[in-house]
Amino acid sequence: MQPRSRLAHSLPTIFVLALSASTAPAGIVYDEGIDGDFSGDRFNPTDLVLSEGVNLITATSIRDDREYVTMTIPAGLQLDSLVLVSYEGLDETAFIGVQAGDIMSEPPSGANPANLLGWTHFGPGAGNVGADILPEIGMGFDAIGFTPPLPGGDYTFWIQQTGTSAATYTMEFNVSPEPASLVLLGAAQLFLRRRR
Ligand SMILES: [Ca+2]
């Protein structure tokens, strides 16, 4: 009788584990090797809608292959962190910038950082492989600047390796619901605005 009762006890545990695995939030996965090259047109970026959970992109950039990607963070969600998961390439430093909205107004050369929300360098040369680079982006020199998390909205990223050695990188965009207090505050403001 002993083995049978042990099985009976373990069944609910297995069920709960299976349930939590199937409902674990997960976001988009975009791999240039499978899904095609990201747009190189800053006025017509690739559009990705991030979901709650881990959103992964893998891309390769080299001189004249720039990546322009508009990340839409749906209302009620926020971008908590942007982790540089991996970086491969002989040129160990690449660039990432971000602007609010669905285009990148700034040209590849002669960009005005004052029009960017932020920017930073990334890769082994910048010493941030494995790190959350979102705070660094928010502190980009001469940019508008921000402190994470980034709230819901459209953000256009400009990512590039300007050197002649290709860089392949994977980045993780971690998205979670905005704290309930902020959602309630937003709802209260909307209510007050409508009453005026
Ligand atoms: Ca590319």
Short mmCIF file of C-alpha atoms and ligand atoms in Angstrom, two decimals:
data_model
loop_
_atom_site.label_atom_id
_atom_site.label_comp_id
_atom_site.label_asym_id
_atom_site.label_seq_id
_atom_site.Cartn_x
_atom_site.Cartn_y
_atom_site.Cartn_z
CA MET A 1 0.00 0.00 0.00
CA GLN A 2 2.93 2.31 0.62
CA PRO A 3 3.92 3.00 -3.01
CA ARG A 4 0.35 3.70 -3.99
CA SER A 5 -0.22 6.34 -1.33
CA ARG A 6 3.07 8.01 -2.26
CA LEU A 7 1.87 8.27 -5.85
CA ALA A 8 -1.42 9.74 -4.73
CA HIS A 9 0.44 12.41 -2.79
CA SER A 10 2.75 13.28 -5.65
CA LEU A 11 0.06 13.61 -8.32
CA PRO A 12 -1.20 17.03 -7.25
CA THR A 13 2.40 18.30 -7.17
CA ILE A 14 2.97 17.13 -10.74
CA PHE A 15 -0.30 18.71 -11.80
CA VAL A 16 0.61 22.05 -10.23
CA LEU A 17 4.06 22.00 -11.82
CA ALA A 18 2.59 21.22 -15.24
CA LEU A 19 0.02 23.97 -14.85
CA SER A 20 2.56 26.61 -13.83
CA ALA A 21 4.88 25.63 -16.69
CA SER A 22 2.12 26.00 -19.26
CA THR A 23 0.96 29.36 -17.93
CA ALA A 24 4.43 30.85 -17.35
CA PRO A 25 4.47 34.16 -19.20
CA ALA A 26 6.77 34.26 -22.20
CA GLY A 27 7.31 36.92 -24.80
CA ILE A 28 8.40 37.00 -28.40
CA VAL A 29 11.53 35.41 -29.77
CA TYR A 30 13.06 36.97 -32.86
CA ASP A 31 16.16 35.43 -34.42
CA GLU A 32 17.52 37.07 -37.56
CA GLY A 33 18.89 33.68 -38.60
CA ILE A 34 15.32 32.34 -38.78
CA ASP A 35 13.03 35.35 -39.06
CA GLY A 36 15.09 37.47 -41.44
CA ASP A 37 17.24 40.56 -41.15
CA PHE A 38 15.88 43.40 -39.05
CA SER A 39 14.96 46.50 -41.02
CA GLY A 40 17.84 48.75 -42.01
CA ASP A 41 15.39 51.59 -42.73
CA ARG A 42 15.14 53.93 -39.76
CA PHE A 43 11.86 55.33 -41.09
CA ASN A 44 10.33 51.86 -41.41
CA PRO A 45 11.69 49.73 -38.56
CA THR A 46 10.76 46.11 -37.87
CA ASP A 47 7.77 46.12 -35.51
CA LEU A 48 7.69 43.82 -32.51
CA VAL A 49 5.04 43.78 -29.81
CA LEU A 50 6.57 42.69 -26.53
CA SER A 51 4.65 40.39 -24.20
CA GLU A 52 4.80 39.87 -20.49
CA GLY A 53 7.83 37.73 -19.67
CA VAL A 54 11.12 37.25 -21.46
CA ASN A 55 11.36 38.60 -25.01
CA LEU A 56 14.50 37.49 -26.86
CA ILE A 57 16.15 38.90 -29.96
CA THR A 58 19.23 37.53 -31.69
CA ALA A 59 20.80 39.54 -34.49
CA THR A 60 24.02 40.13 -36.39
CA SER A 61 25.28 43.56 -37.27
CA ILE A 62 28.27 44.70 -39.29
CA ARG A 63 29.20 47.94 -41.04
CA ASP A 64 26.16 49.09 -43.07
CA ASP A 65 23.86 46.45 -41.54
CA ARG A 66 22.03 48.45 -38.93
CA GLU A 67 19.07 47.17 -36.94
CA TYR A 68 16.03 49.39 -36.49
CA VAL A 69 13.34 47.80 -34.35
CA THR A 70 10.22 49.39 -32.89
CA MET A 71 9.32 47.64 -29.66
CA THR A 72 5.74 48.21 -28.59
CA ILE A 73 5.15 47.74 -24.88
CA PRO A 74 1.38 47.34 -24.48
CA ALA A 75 -0.40 49.62 -22.01
CA GLY A 76 -0.29 48.20 -18.50
CA LEU A 77 3.11 46.58 -19.08
CA GLN A 78 6.60 47.97 -18.57
CA LEU A 79 10.14 47.15 -19.68
CA ASP A 80 12.05 46.28 -16.53
CA SER A 81 15.41 45.34 -17.94
CA LEU A 82 17.37 44.72 -21.12
CA VAL A 83 19.96 42.04 -20.55
CA LEU A 84 22.83 41.49 -23.00
CA VAL A 85 22.79 37.71 -22.86
CA SER A 86 25.64 37.05 -25.28
CA TYR A 87 27.97 38.74 -27.74
CA GLU A 88 30.22 37.18 -30.35
CA GLY A 89 32.49 39.12 -32.63
CA LEU A 90 36.07 40.25 -33.11
CA ASP A 91 35.08 43.89 -32.67
CA GLU A 92 34.02 43.81 -29.05
CA THR A 93 32.04 47.03 -28.88
CA ALA A 94 28.73 47.87 -30.55
CA PHE A 95 26.15 50.63 -30.16
CA ILE A 96 22.51 50.75 -29.07
CA GLY A 97 20.29 53.81 -28.95
CA VAL A 98 16.59 54.27 -28.29
CA GLN A 99 14.04 56.92 -29.16
CA ALA A 100 10.40 57.30 -28.16
CA GLY A 101 8.01 56.67 -31.05
CA ASP A 102 7.94 54.41 -34.09
CA ILE A 103 10.80 55.81 -36.18
CA MET A 104 14.43 56.73 -35.58
CA SER A 105 14.75 60.39 -36.52
CA GLU A 106 18.53 60.43 -36.18
CA PRO A 107 20.84 59.48 -39.07
CA PRO A 108 23.67 56.95 -38.57
CA SER A 109 26.25 59.70 -38.72
CA GLY A 110 25.67 63.15 -37.30
CA ALA A 111 23.00 61.91 -34.89
CA ASN A 112 21.89 64.40 -32.26
CA PRO A 113 21.88 62.53 -28.92
CA ALA A 114 19.51 65.16 -27.49
CA ASN A 115 16.78 63.51 -29.57
CA LEU A 116 17.44 60.05 -28.10
CA LEU A 117 15.97 58.75 -24.88
CA GLY A 118 19.32 57.14 -24.30
CA TRP A 119 22.19 55.13 -25.74
CA THR A 120 25.21 53.10 -24.73
CA HIS A 121 27.91 50.82 -26.03
CA PHE A 122 27.66 47.10 -25.44
CA GLY A 123 29.77 43.98 -25.71
CA PRO A 124 32.90 42.65 -24.01
CA GLY A 125 34.65 45.95 -24.82
CA ALA A 126 32.01 47.79 -22.82
CA GLY A 127 32.20 45.17 -20.06
CA ASN A 128 28.47 44.53 -19.96
CA VAL A 129 27.92 41.01 -21.32
CA GLY A 130 25.42 39.34 -18.99
CA ALA A 131 24.38 42.68 -17.51
CA ASP A 132 21.17 44.69 -17.61
CA ILE A 133 22.15 47.57 -19.91
CA LEU A 134 18.87 49.50 -19.63
CA PRO A 135 20.12 51.77 -16.80
CA GLU A 136 23.28 52.55 -18.84
CA ILE A 137 21.14 53.37 -21.89
CA GLY A 138 19.10 55.74 -19.71
CA MET A 139 22.31 57.54 -18.72
CA GLY A 140 23.62 58.01 -22.29
CA PHE A 141 25.64 61.22 -22.54
CA ASP A 142 23.66 64.25 -23.76
CA ALA A 143 20.49 62.18 -24.27
CA ILE A 144 17.07 62.94 -22.77
CA GLY A 145 17.66 60.17 -20.24
CA PHE A 146 15.37 57.96 -18.19
CA THR A 147 15.35 55.69 -15.20
CA PRO A 148 13.98 52.16 -15.79
CA PRO A 149 11.41 50.76 -15.99
CA LEU A 150 10.15 52.13 -19.31
CA PRO A 151 6.34 52.40 -19.28
CA GLY A 152 4.00 51.20 -22.03
CA GLY A 153 4.50 52.84 -25.44
CA ASP A 154 6.47 52.62 -28.68
CA TYR A 155 10.27 52.69 -28.54
CA THR A 156 12.51 52.49 -31.58
CA PHE A 157 15.89 50.90 -31.05
CA TRP A 158 18.89 51.51 -33.29
CA ILE A 159 21.54 48.83 -32.88
CA GLN A 160 24.74 48.56 -34.87
CA GLN A 161 28.28 47.35 -35.19
CA THR A 162 30.07 49.98 -37.25
CA GLY A 163 33.21 47.87 -37.68
CA THR A 164 33.96 45.42 -40.47
CA SER A 165 33.82 42.37 -38.15
CA ALA A 166 30.30 41.05 -37.60
CA ALA A 167 28.85 41.05 -34.11
CA THR A 168 26.13 38.56 -33.17
CA TYR A 169 24.28 39.30 -29.98
CA THR A 170 21.30 38.11 -28.00
CA MET A 171 19.30 40.50 -25.86
CA GLU A 172 16.55 39.77 -23.39
CA PHE A 173 13.76 42.33 -22.93
CA ASN A 174 12.05 41.59 -19.62
CA VAL A 175 8.49 42.84 -19.38
CA SER A 176 6.12 42.78 -16.41
CA PRO A 177 2.80 44.38 -15.46
CA GLU A 178 3.02 47.93 -14.20
CA PRO A 179 2.48 48.10 -10.45
CA ALA A 180 -1.23 48.25 -9.64
CA SER A 181 -0.78 51.59 -7.90
CA LEU A 182 0.37 53.20 -11.16
CA VAL A 183 -2.50 51.67 -13.10
CA LEU A 184 -4.93 52.97 -10.46
CA LEU A 185 -3.29 56.39 -10.57
CA GLY A 186 -3.68 56.43 -14.35
CA ALA A 187 -7.33 55.43 -14.05
CA ALA A 188 -7.93 58.12 -11.42
CA GLN A 189 -6.30 60.78 -13.63
CA LEU A 190 -8.43 59.67 -16.59
CA PHE A 191 -11.55 59.84 -14.41
CA LEU A 192 -10.69 63.36 -13.18
CA ARG A 193 -9.89 64.55 -16.72
CA ARG A 194 -13.24 63.29 -17.99
CA ARG A 195 -15.08 65.05 -15.16
CA ARG A 196 -13.52 68.41 -15.96
CA CA B 1 21.22 42.44 -39.08
#
